[in-house]
């Protein structure tokens, strides 16, 4: 559409995306399950079949790109990771304790369709459109797979963005609540509004869609996943490197028993994020902001966070280790096999 200001419309859309969060996770899950997923699956399946039928018989999937300056494979890999990773995997795994394999169908199905099939669809459509600009590609998409009805394209894009970004907002609200929800009189509604407004301001300030999209994807691939990597190392690696007590995972630690901070984890997180941000061109004010891409920033950030965390845990004096690692004040042993534990016995929110 020809609009007076894309930035203003972006800010308005960001504010509207707060709506589902006003109803908590139930609103987000309901929208994704009954609206976003069916629409995207129906459209994606139809478009993929049509693209495969329309593709010339002499076309080779492995053919060299016919654009002047193809994007490097590492940038594309980073883009896919940034679009695929929320970093909230610990929450998913924690709430399925007792039946851990229940994760598999959702993760395998979601990633197979979203990160394998849909990118192939995008590649096929780009080949058929024979155009590298976003505007021309979308214009080709409407008559090809949406029967020429622009309204369907609007619905498709809006539903997809709502489902993605209200989930992102939910994760951010959880983090904010964990920090300040004990402030007297503070409600979750306030966190939703504050972070939603910040999102609208950021959307309004974005000037280059393609450049900013890569920046957002880079942030998504580095910031929260570094914390997830540290959590995984803490559970699976650290107990094997440092003999002794391990952090309890058989139940969610109650607020009175939570330590102030995992200081070693925080240091490793900051260093990993800074390295990833520098090599990925994510630091405003530097000459490479939005353009630099040294190596594979996401993988480098994860690796540095993990290795540094283990090294710090090894070198700190043993008498201060548990305090610096932020172990709970009380660490009782599990009373039963966690696989037999009632999965509803997880009352404390993330």
mmCIF file of C-alpha atoms in Angstrom:
data_model
loop_
_atom_site.group_PDB
_atom_site.id
_atom_site.type_symbol
_atom_site.label_atom_id
_atom_site.label_comp_id
_atom_site.label_asym_id
_atom_site.label_seq_id
_atom_site.Cartn_x
_atom_site.Cartn_y
_atom_site.Cartn_z
ATOM 1 C CA UNK A 1 0.000 0.000 0.000
ATOM 2 C CA UNK A 2 1.039 3.587 -0.504
ATOM 3 C CA UNK A 3 1.085 5.062 2.999
ATOM 4 C CA UNK A 4 2.242 8.419 4.240
ATOM 5 C CA UNK A 5 4.687 7.039 6.796
ATOM 6 C CA UNK A 6 5.774 3.431 7.139
ATOM 7 C CA UNK A 7 7.451 4.294 10.458
ATOM 8 C CA UNK A 8 4.185 5.525 11.996
ATOM 9 C CA UNK A 9 2.290 2.464 10.811
ATOM 10 C CA UNK A 10 5.049 0.259 12.222
ATOM 11 C CA UNK A 11 4.725 1.939 15.610
ATOM 12 C CA UNK A 12 0.945 1.551 15.573
ATOM 13 C CA UNK A 13 1.258 -2.133 14.682
ATOM 14 C CA UNK A 14 3.743 -2.621 17.534
ATOM 15 C CA UNK A 15 1.262 -1.137 20.001
ATOM 16 C CA UNK A 16 -1.531 -3.381 18.699
ATOM 17 C CA UNK A 17 0.702 -6.423 19.139
ATOM 18 C CA UNK A 18 0.527 -5.897 22.905
ATOM 19 C CA UNK A 19 -3.105 -7.049 22.910
ATOM 20 C CA UNK A 20 -2.567 -10.799 23.301
ATOM 21 C CA UNK A 21 -0.155 -10.257 26.184
ATOM 22 C CA UNK A 22 -2.883 -8.561 28.190
ATOM 23 C CA UNK A 23 -4.413 -12.035 28.534
ATOM 24 C CA UNK A 24 -1.131 -13.730 29.499
ATOM 25 C CA UNK A 25 0.231 -16.809 27.785
ATOM 26 C CA UNK A 26 -3.241 -18.245 27.221
ATOM 27 C CA UNK A 27 -4.016 -15.437 24.777
ATOM 28 C CA UNK A 28 -0.742 -15.942 22.917
ATOM 29 C CA UNK A 29 -1.093 -19.720 22.711
ATOM 30 C CA UNK A 30 -4.723 -19.534 21.586
ATOM 31 C CA UNK A 31 -3.910 -17.057 18.801
ATOM 32 C CA UNK A 32 -0.942 -19.118 17.592
ATOM 33 C CA UNK A 33 -2.785 -22.441 17.761
ATOM 34 C CA UNK A 34 -6.103 -21.534 16.191
ATOM 35 C CA UNK A 35 -5.246 -18.564 13.943
ATOM 36 C CA UNK A 36 -1.586 -18.167 12.979
ATOM 37 C CA UNK A 37 -0.517 -21.795 12.562
ATOM 38 C CA UNK A 38 -3.460 -22.967 10.402
ATOM 39 C CA UNK A 39 -3.277 -19.925 8.111
ATOM 40 C CA UNK A 40 0.481 -20.224 7.577
ATOM 41 C CA UNK A 41 0.386 -23.993 7.071
ATOM 42 C CA UNK A 42 -2.408 -23.835 4.502
ATOM 43 C CA UNK A 43 -0.767 -21.015 2.575
ATOM 44 C CA UNK A 44 2.731 -22.536 2.769
ATOM 45 C CA UNK A 45 1.594 -25.956 1.573
ATOM 46 C CA UNK A 46 -0.357 -24.521 -1.359
ATOM 47 C CA UNK A 47 2.473 -22.169 -2.379
ATOM 48 C CA UNK A 48 5.114 -24.912 -2.136
ATOM 49 C CA UNK A 49 3.161 -27.346 -4.322
ATOM 50 C CA UNK A 50 2.477 -24.652 -6.915
ATOM 51 C CA UNK A 51 6.118 -23.510 -6.911
ATOM 52 C CA UNK A 52 7.385 -27.054 -7.467
ATOM 53 C CA UNK A 53 4.938 -27.519 -10.346
ATOM 54 C CA UNK A 54 5.839 -24.173 -11.934
ATOM 55 C CA UNK A 55 9.604 -24.577 -11.599
ATOM 56 C CA UNK A 56 11.223 -25.257 -15.000
ATOM 57 C CA UNK A 57 12.275 -28.884 -15.474
ATOM 58 C CA UNK A 58 15.847 -27.871 -16.276
ATOM 59 C CA UNK A 59 16.242 -25.877 -13.057
ATOM 60 C CA UNK A 60 18.917 -27.118 -10.664
ATOM 61 C CA UNK A 61 18.574 -26.390 -6.962
ATOM 62 C CA UNK A 62 22.329 -26.137 -6.564
ATOM 63 C CA UNK A 63 22.699 -23.549 -9.345
ATOM 64 C CA UNK A 64 24.779 -20.481 -8.525
ATOM 65 C CA UNK A 65 22.732 -17.438 -7.449
ATOM 66 C CA UNK A 66 22.148 -15.012 -10.300
ATOM 67 C CA UNK A 67 22.450 -11.844 -8.224
ATOM 68 C CA UNK A 68 25.359 -9.451 -8.400
ATOM 69 C CA UNK A 69 26.530 -9.817 -4.780
ATOM 70 C CA UNK A 70 25.109 -12.960 -3.151
ATOM 71 C CA UNK A 71 24.965 -12.968 0.632
ATOM 72 C CA UNK A 72 27.506 -15.253 2.276
ATOM 73 C CA UNK A 73 26.298 -18.584 3.636
ATOM 74 C CA UNK A 74 27.283 -17.618 7.211
ATOM 75 C CA UNK A 75 25.084 -14.525 7.083
ATOM 76 C CA UNK A 76 22.165 -16.626 5.859
ATOM 77 C CA UNK A 77 22.841 -19.207 8.587
ATOM 78 C CA UNK A 78 22.905 -16.448 11.192
ATOM 79 C CA UNK A 79 19.672 -15.040 9.805
ATOM 80 C CA UNK A 80 17.951 -18.424 10.066
ATOM 81 C CA UNK A 81 19.222 -18.936 13.605
ATOM 82 C CA UNK A 82 18.077 -15.463 14.584
ATOM 83 C CA UNK A 83 14.633 -16.153 13.191
ATOM 84 C CA UNK A 84 14.387 -19.584 14.788
ATOM 85 C CA UNK A 85 15.751 -19.123 18.294
ATOM 86 C CA UNK A 86 13.795 -17.565 21.105
ATOM 87 C CA UNK A 87 16.208 -18.721 23.780
ATOM 88 C CA UNK A 88 13.358 -19.868 26.035
ATOM 89 C CA UNK A 89 14.154 -23.558 25.625
ATOM 90 C CA UNK A 90 14.878 -23.966 29.371
ATOM 91 C CA UNK A 91 11.274 -22.982 30.065
ATOM 92 C CA UNK A 92 9.997 -25.524 27.551
ATOM 93 C CA UNK A 93 12.136 -28.320 28.975
ATOM 94 C CA UNK A 94 11.464 -27.421 32.596
ATOM 95 C CA UNK A 95 7.702 -27.574 32.290
ATOM 96 C CA UNK A 96 7.796 -30.936 30.551
ATOM 97 C CA UNK A 97 9.803 -32.685 33.248
ATOM 98 C CA UNK A 98 8.332 -36.079 33.819
ATOM 99 C CA UNK A 99 7.568 -36.446 30.127
ATOM 100 C CA UNK A 100 10.639 -34.934 28.405
ATOM 101 C CA UNK A 101 9.917 -36.574 25.054
ATOM 102 C CA UNK A 102 6.780 -34.482 24.788
ATOM 103 C CA UNK A 103 9.115 -31.745 23.532
ATOM 104 C CA UNK A 104 10.103 -33.732 20.464
ATOM 105 C CA UNK A 105 6.944 -33.529 18.285
ATOM 106 C CA UNK A 106 6.569 -29.770 18.716
ATOM 107 C CA UNK A 107 10.254 -28.982 18.179
ATOM 108 C CA UNK A 108 10.836 -31.386 15.280
ATOM 109 C CA UNK A 109 7.593 -30.470 13.534
ATOM 110 C CA UNK A 110 7.998 -26.742 14.058
ATOM 111 C CA UNK A 111 11.617 -26.563 12.946
ATOM 112 C CA UNK A 112 11.101 -28.904 9.999
ATOM 113 C CA UNK A 113 8.311 -26.758 8.607
ATOM 114 C CA UNK A 114 9.493 -23.321 9.689
ATOM 115 C CA UNK A 115 13.250 -23.577 9.203
ATOM 116 C CA UNK A 116 13.511 -26.137 6.428
ATOM 117 C CA UNK A 117 10.397 -26.205 4.261
ATOM 118 C CA UNK A 118 9.531 -22.493 4.367
ATOM 119 C CA UNK A 119 13.039 -21.249 3.450
ATOM 120 C CA UNK A 120 12.987 -23.641 0.492
ATOM 121 C CA UNK A 121 9.637 -22.142 -0.471
ATOM 122 C CA UNK A 122 11.117 -18.657 -0.236
ATOM 123 C CA UNK A 123 14.004 -19.694 -2.475
ATOM 124 C CA UNK A 124 11.675 -21.220 -5.074
ATOM 125 C CA UNK A 125 9.478 -18.120 -5.135
ATOM 126 C CA UNK A 126 12.523 -15.881 -5.488
ATOM 127 C CA UNK A 127 13.716 -17.979 -8.429
ATOM 128 C CA UNK A 128 10.315 -17.772 -10.095
ATOM 129 C CA UNK A 129 10.001 -14.042 -9.416
ATOM 130 C CA UNK A 130 13.513 -13.417 -10.845
ATOM 131 C CA UNK A 131 13.824 -10.360 -8.634
ATOM 132 C CA UNK A 132 15.885 -9.512 -5.583
ATOM 133 C CA UNK A 133 13.983 -6.541 -4.144
ATOM 134 C CA UNK A 134 11.521 -7.095 -1.320
ATOM 135 C CA UNK A 135 8.777 -4.932 -2.816
ATOM 136 C CA UNK A 136 8.825 -6.677 -6.179
ATOM 137 C CA UNK A 137 8.918 -10.070 -4.480
ATOM 138 C CA UNK A 138 5.809 -9.345 -2.399
ATOM 139 C CA UNK A 139 4.000 -8.048 -5.482
ATOM 140 C CA UNK A 140 4.809 -11.329 -7.224
ATOM 141 C CA UNK A 141 3.698 -13.333 -4.200
ATOM 142 C CA UNK A 142 0.132 -12.002 -4.189
ATOM 143 C CA UNK A 143 -0.990 -13.132 -7.672
ATOM 144 C CA UNK A 144 1.096 -16.315 -7.528
ATOM 145 C CA UNK A 145 -0.067 -17.854 -4.257
ATOM 146 C CA UNK A 146 -2.902 -15.667 -2.958
ATOM 147 C CA UNK A 147 -5.161 -15.544 -6.027
ATOM 148 C CA UNK A 148 -4.308 -11.890 -6.603
ATOM 149 C CA UNK A 149 -6.244 -10.833 -3.492
ATOM 150 C CA UNK A 150 -4.153 -8.235 -1.698
ATOM 151 C CA UNK A 151 -6.323 -8.541 1.417
ATOM 152 C CA UNK A 152 -5.147 -12.148 1.842
ATOM 153 C CA UNK A 153 -1.525 -10.991 1.767
ATOM 154 C CA UNK A 154 -2.307 -8.404 4.423
ATOM 155 C CA UNK A 155 -3.974 -11.022 6.627
ATOM 156 C CA UNK A 156 -1.099 -13.458 6.114
ATOM 157 C CA UNK A 157 1.623 -10.961 6.970
ATOM 158 C CA UNK A 158 -0.226 -9.384 9.902
ATOM 159 C CA UNK A 159 -1.141 -12.721 11.485
ATOM 160 C CA UNK A 160 2.438 -13.956 11.122
ATOM 161 C CA UNK A 161 3.935 -10.825 12.679
ATOM 162 C CA UNK A 162 1.430 -10.791 15.532
ATOM 163 C CA UNK A 163 2.149 -14.435 16.374
ATOM 164 C CA UNK A 164 5.905 -13.837 16.305
ATOM 165 C CA UNK A 165 6.115 -10.562 18.156
ATOM 166 C CA UNK A 166 3.562 -11.142 20.890
ATOM 167 C CA UNK A 167 5.660 -14.207 21.757
ATOM 168 C CA UNK A 168 8.808 -12.072 21.838
ATOM 169 C CA UNK A 169 7.047 -9.543 24.046
ATOM 170 C CA UNK A 170 5.903 -12.313 26.385
ATOM 171 C CA UNK A 171 9.509 -13.420 26.917
ATOM 172 C CA UNK A 172 10.605 -9.841 27.600
ATOM 173 C CA UNK A 173 7.722 -9.303 30.028
ATOM 174 C CA UNK A 174 8.719 -12.452 31.934
ATOM 175 C CA UNK A 175 12.263 -11.116 32.290
ATOM 176 C CA UNK A 176 11.036 -7.712 33.471
ATOM 177 C CA UNK A 177 8.642 -9.303 35.952
ATOM 178 C CA UNK A 178 11.421 -11.398 37.435
ATOM 179 C CA UNK A 179 13.340 -8.206 38.120
ATOM 180 C CA UNK A 180 10.719 -5.802 39.442
ATOM 181 C CA UNK A 181 7.448 -7.605 40.131
ATOM 182 C CA UNK A 182 8.144 -7.450 43.872
ATOM 183 C CA UNK A 183 7.891 -3.664 43.745
ATOM 184 C CA UNK A 184 4.804 -2.748 45.741
ATOM 185 C CA UNK A 185 1.857 -2.009 43.474
ATOM 186 C CA UNK A 186 3.590 -3.151 40.284
ATOM 187 C CA UNK A 187 1.419 -5.279 38.007
ATOM 188 C CA UNK A 188 2.213 -7.398 34.960
ATOM 189 C CA UNK A 189 0.009 -5.077 32.921
ATOM 190 C CA UNK A 190 2.501 -2.259 33.504
ATOM 191 C CA UNK A 191 5.396 -4.363 32.166
ATOM 192 C CA UNK A 192 3.369 -5.195 29.046
ATOM 193 C CA UNK A 193 2.624 -1.509 28.423
ATOM 194 C CA UNK A 194 6.165 -0.257 29.141
ATOM 195 C CA UNK A 195 7.868 -2.838 26.901
ATOM 196 C CA UNK A 196 5.187 -2.501 24.218
ATOM 197 C CA UNK A 197 5.755 1.251 24.041
ATOM 198 C CA UNK A 198 9.524 0.724 23.862
ATOM 199 C CA UNK A 199 8.933 -1.684 20.968
ATOM 200 C CA UNK A 200 6.792 0.922 19.205
ATOM 201 C CA UNK A 201 9.512 3.561 19.618
ATOM 202 C CA UNK A 202 12.152 1.195 18.206
ATOM 203 C CA UNK A 203 9.871 0.324 15.285
ATOM 204 C CA UNK A 204 9.345 4.018 14.555
ATOM 205 C CA UNK A 205 13.108 4.690 14.609
ATOM 206 C CA UNK A 206 13.952 1.990 12.060
ATOM 207 C CA UNK A 207 14.845 3.583 8.760
ATOM 208 C CA UNK A 208 16.132 0.716 6.602
ATOM 209 C CA UNK A 209 13.966 -2.404 6.540
ATOM 210 C CA UNK A 210 16.607 -4.769 5.188
ATOM 211 C CA UNK A 211 19.452 -3.468 7.366
ATOM 212 C CA UNK A 212 17.321 -3.360 10.521
ATOM 213 C CA UNK A 213 15.940 -6.835 9.863
ATOM 214 C CA UNK A 214 19.457 -8.274 9.882
ATOM 215 C CA UNK A 215 20.235 -6.344 13.078
ATOM 216 C CA UNK A 216 17.166 -7.719 14.853
ATOM 217 C CA UNK A 217 17.944 -11.248 13.666
ATOM 218 C CA UNK A 218 21.530 -10.869 14.881
ATOM 219 C CA UNK A 219 20.368 -9.733 18.314
ATOM 220 C CA UNK A 220 17.955 -12.673 18.506
ATOM 221 C CA UNK A 221 20.710 -15.127 17.601
ATOM 222 C CA UNK A 222 23.119 -13.852 20.256
ATOM 223 C CA UNK A 223 21.599 -12.229 23.332
ATOM 224 C CA UNK A 224 19.185 -14.716 24.911
ATOM 225 C CA UNK A 225 20.731 -17.876 23.359
ATOM 226 C CA UNK A 226 24.012 -17.054 25.143
ATOM 227 C CA UNK A 227 22.122 -17.299 28.432
ATOM 228 C CA UNK A 228 20.530 -20.556 27.275
ATOM 229 C CA UNK A 229 23.990 -21.937 26.451
ATOM 230 C CA UNK A 230 25.253 -21.031 29.925
ATOM 231 C CA UNK A 231 22.243 -22.765 31.498
ATOM 232 C CA UNK A 232 22.918 -25.916 29.464
ATOM 233 C CA UNK A 233 26.594 -25.894 30.445
ATOM 234 C CA UNK A 234 25.640 -25.350 34.082
ATOM 235 C CA UNK A 235 23.386 -28.426 34.083
ATOM 236 C CA UNK A 236 25.284 -30.861 31.867
ATOM 237 C CA UNK A 237 28.969 -29.846 31.876
ATOM 238 C CA UNK A 238 29.847 -28.061 35.110
ATOM 239 C CA UNK A 239 28.996 -30.985 37.462
ATOM 240 C CA UNK A 240 31.410 -33.173 35.487
ATOM 241 C CA UNK A 241 34.208 -30.615 35.610
ATOM 242 C CA UNK A 242 33.754 -29.624 39.250
ATOM 243 C CA UNK A 243 32.935 -32.506 41.518
ATOM 244 C CA UNK A 244 30.484 -31.756 44.274
ATOM 245 C CA UNK A 245 26.947 -30.529 44.547
ATOM 246 C CA UNK A 246 25.054 -29.637 41.445
ATOM 247 C CA UNK A 247 22.333 -27.050 40.983
ATOM 248 C CA UNK A 248 18.931 -28.625 41.768
ATOM 249 C CA UNK A 249 16.708 -29.042 38.726
ATOM 250 C CA UNK A 250 14.101 -31.398 40.168
ATOM 251 C CA UNK A 251 11.917 -28.463 41.146
ATOM 252 C CA UNK A 252 11.677 -24.712 40.604
ATOM 253 C CA UNK A 253 13.483 -22.803 43.346
ATOM 254 C CA UNK A 254 11.127 -20.650 45.410
ATOM 255 C CA UNK A 255 11.777 -16.915 45.585
ATOM 256 C CA UNK A 256 12.942 -16.897 49.260
ATOM 257 C CA UNK A 257 15.669 -19.432 48.416
ATOM 258 C CA UNK A 258 16.918 -17.755 45.237
ATOM 259 C CA UNK A 259 20.420 -16.251 45.392
ATOM 260 C CA UNK A 260 21.068 -12.660 44.398
ATOM 261 C CA UNK A 261 22.819 -13.527 41.148
ATOM 262 C CA UNK A 262 24.885 -16.108 39.304
ATOM 263 C CA UNK A 263 27.837 -13.726 39.062
ATOM 264 C CA UNK A 264 30.049 -16.044 37.011
ATOM 265 C CA UNK A 265 27.202 -16.674 34.587
ATOM 266 C CA UNK A 266 26.555 -12.939 34.299
ATOM 267 C CA UNK A 267 30.207 -12.220 33.492
ATOM 268 C CA UNK A 268 30.298 -14.981 30.863
ATOM 269 C CA UNK A 269 27.025 -13.707 29.404
ATOM 270 C CA UNK A 270 28.248 -10.108 29.122
ATOM 271 C CA UNK A 271 31.540 -11.108 27.493
ATOM 272 C CA UNK A 272 29.820 -13.451 25.022
ATOM 273 C CA UNK A 273 27.214 -10.843 24.090
ATOM 274 C CA UNK A 274 29.848 -8.112 23.621
ATOM 275 C CA UNK A 275 31.991 -10.331 21.372
ATOM 276 C CA UNK A 276 28.952 -11.447 19.368
ATOM 277 C CA UNK A 277 27.709 -7.877 19.055
ATOM 278 C CA UNK A 278 31.086 -6.590 17.880
ATOM 279 C CA UNK A 279 31.670 -9.323 15.301
ATOM 280 C CA UNK A 280 28.027 -9.136 14.176
ATOM 281 C CA UNK A 281 27.952 -5.346 13.723
ATOM 282 C CA UNK A 282 25.323 -4.803 16.426
ATOM 283 C CA UNK A 283 26.927 -1.941 18.381
ATOM 284 C CA UNK A 284 25.506 1.497 17.440
ATOM 285 C CA UNK A 285 28.090 4.173 16.780
ATOM 286 C CA UNK A 286 30.723 1.859 15.336
ATOM 287 C CA UNK A 287 31.530 2.048 11.650
ATOM 288 C CA UNK A 288 30.391 -1.528 11.037
ATOM 289 C CA UNK A 289 26.958 -1.150 12.629
ATOM 290 C CA UNK A 290 24.490 -3.156 10.567
ATOM 291 C CA UNK A 291 27.102 -4.123 7.963
ATOM 292 C CA UNK A 292 29.988 -5.941 9.694
ATOM 293 C CA UNK A 293 29.882 -9.714 9.923
ATOM 294 C CA UNK A 294 33.102 -11.363 11.093
ATOM 295 C CA UNK A 295 32.964 -15.154 11.051
ATOM 296 C CA UNK A 296 29.807 -16.614 12.581
ATOM 297 C CA UNK A 297 28.919 -14.158 15.383
ATOM 298 C CA UNK A 298 26.212 -16.284 17.023
ATOM 299 C CA UNK A 299 28.336 -19.427 17.292
ATOM 300 C CA UNK A 300 31.324 -17.427 18.505
ATOM 301 C CA UNK A 301 29.230 -15.762 21.200
ATOM 302 C CA UNK A 302 27.776 -19.077 22.409
ATOM 303 C CA UNK A 303 31.183 -20.761 22.518
ATOM 304 C CA UNK A 304 32.851 -17.904 24.388
ATOM 305 C CA UNK A 305 30.039 -17.752 26.936
ATOM 306 C CA UNK A 306 30.215 -21.506 27.562
ATOM 307 C CA UNK A 307 34.007 -21.800 27.772
ATOM 308 C CA UNK A 308 34.427 -18.691 29.908
ATOM 309 C CA UNK A 309 31.729 -19.876 32.315
ATOM 310 C CA UNK A 310 33.509 -23.174 32.888
ATOM 311 C CA UNK A 311 36.914 -21.497 33.250
ATOM 312 C CA UNK A 312 35.608 -19.003 35.809
ATOM 313 C CA UNK A 313 33.970 -21.777 37.810
ATOM 314 C CA UNK A 314 37.251 -23.728 37.853
ATOM 315 C CA UNK A 315 39.556 -20.863 38.889
ATOM 316 C CA UNK A 316 37.467 -19.255 41.660
ATOM 317 C CA UNK A 317 38.292 -20.404 45.221
ATOM 318 C CA UNK A 318 36.218 -23.404 46.257
ATOM 319 C CA UNK A 319 34.908 -21.673 49.388
ATOM 320 C CA UNK A 320 33.317 -18.916 47.280
ATOM 321 C CA UNK A 321 32.250 -21.024 44.306
ATOM 322 C CA UNK A 322 28.640 -21.775 45.245
ATOM 323 C CA UNK A 323 27.961 -18.153 46.192
ATOM 324 C CA UNK A 324 29.458 -16.813 42.942
ATOM 325 C CA UNK A 325 27.543 -19.436 40.950
ATOM 326 C CA UNK A 326 24.303 -18.256 42.557
ATOM 327 C CA UNK A 327 23.299 -21.598 44.025
ATOM 328 C CA UNK A 328 20.034 -21.510 46.012
ATOM 329 C CA UNK A 329 20.281 -20.793 49.736
ATOM 330 C CA UNK A 330 18.808 -24.218 50.482
ATOM 331 C CA UNK A 331 19.496 -27.195 48.238
ATOM 332 C CA UNK A 332 17.475 -30.217 49.277
ATOM 333 C CA UNK A 333 17.717 -33.496 47.417
ATOM 334 C CA UNK A 334 14.834 -34.664 45.235
ATOM 335 C CA UNK A 335 12.347 -36.808 47.074
ATOM 336 C CA UNK A 336 11.484 -38.870 44.016
ATOM 337 C CA UNK A 337 12.433 -39.538 40.428
ATOM 338 C CA UNK A 338 11.559 -36.327 38.517
ATOM 339 C CA UNK A 339 10.051 -38.480 35.745
ATOM 340 C CA UNK A 340 7.401 -39.538 38.214
ATOM 341 C CA UNK A 341 6.787 -36.018 39.491
ATOM 342 C CA UNK A 342 3.435 -34.453 38.810
ATOM 343 C CA UNK A 343 4.009 -32.030 35.938
ATOM 344 C CA UNK A 344 1.529 -29.602 37.479
ATOM 345 C CA UNK A 345 3.730 -29.151 40.547
ATOM 346 C CA UNK A 346 5.448 -26.080 39.087
ATOM 347 C CA UNK A 347 3.659 -23.173 40.664
ATOM 348 C CA UNK A 348 6.378 -20.519 40.514
ATOM 349 C CA UNK A 349 6.373 -18.610 37.187
ATOM 350 C CA UNK A 350 9.495 -18.085 35.158
#
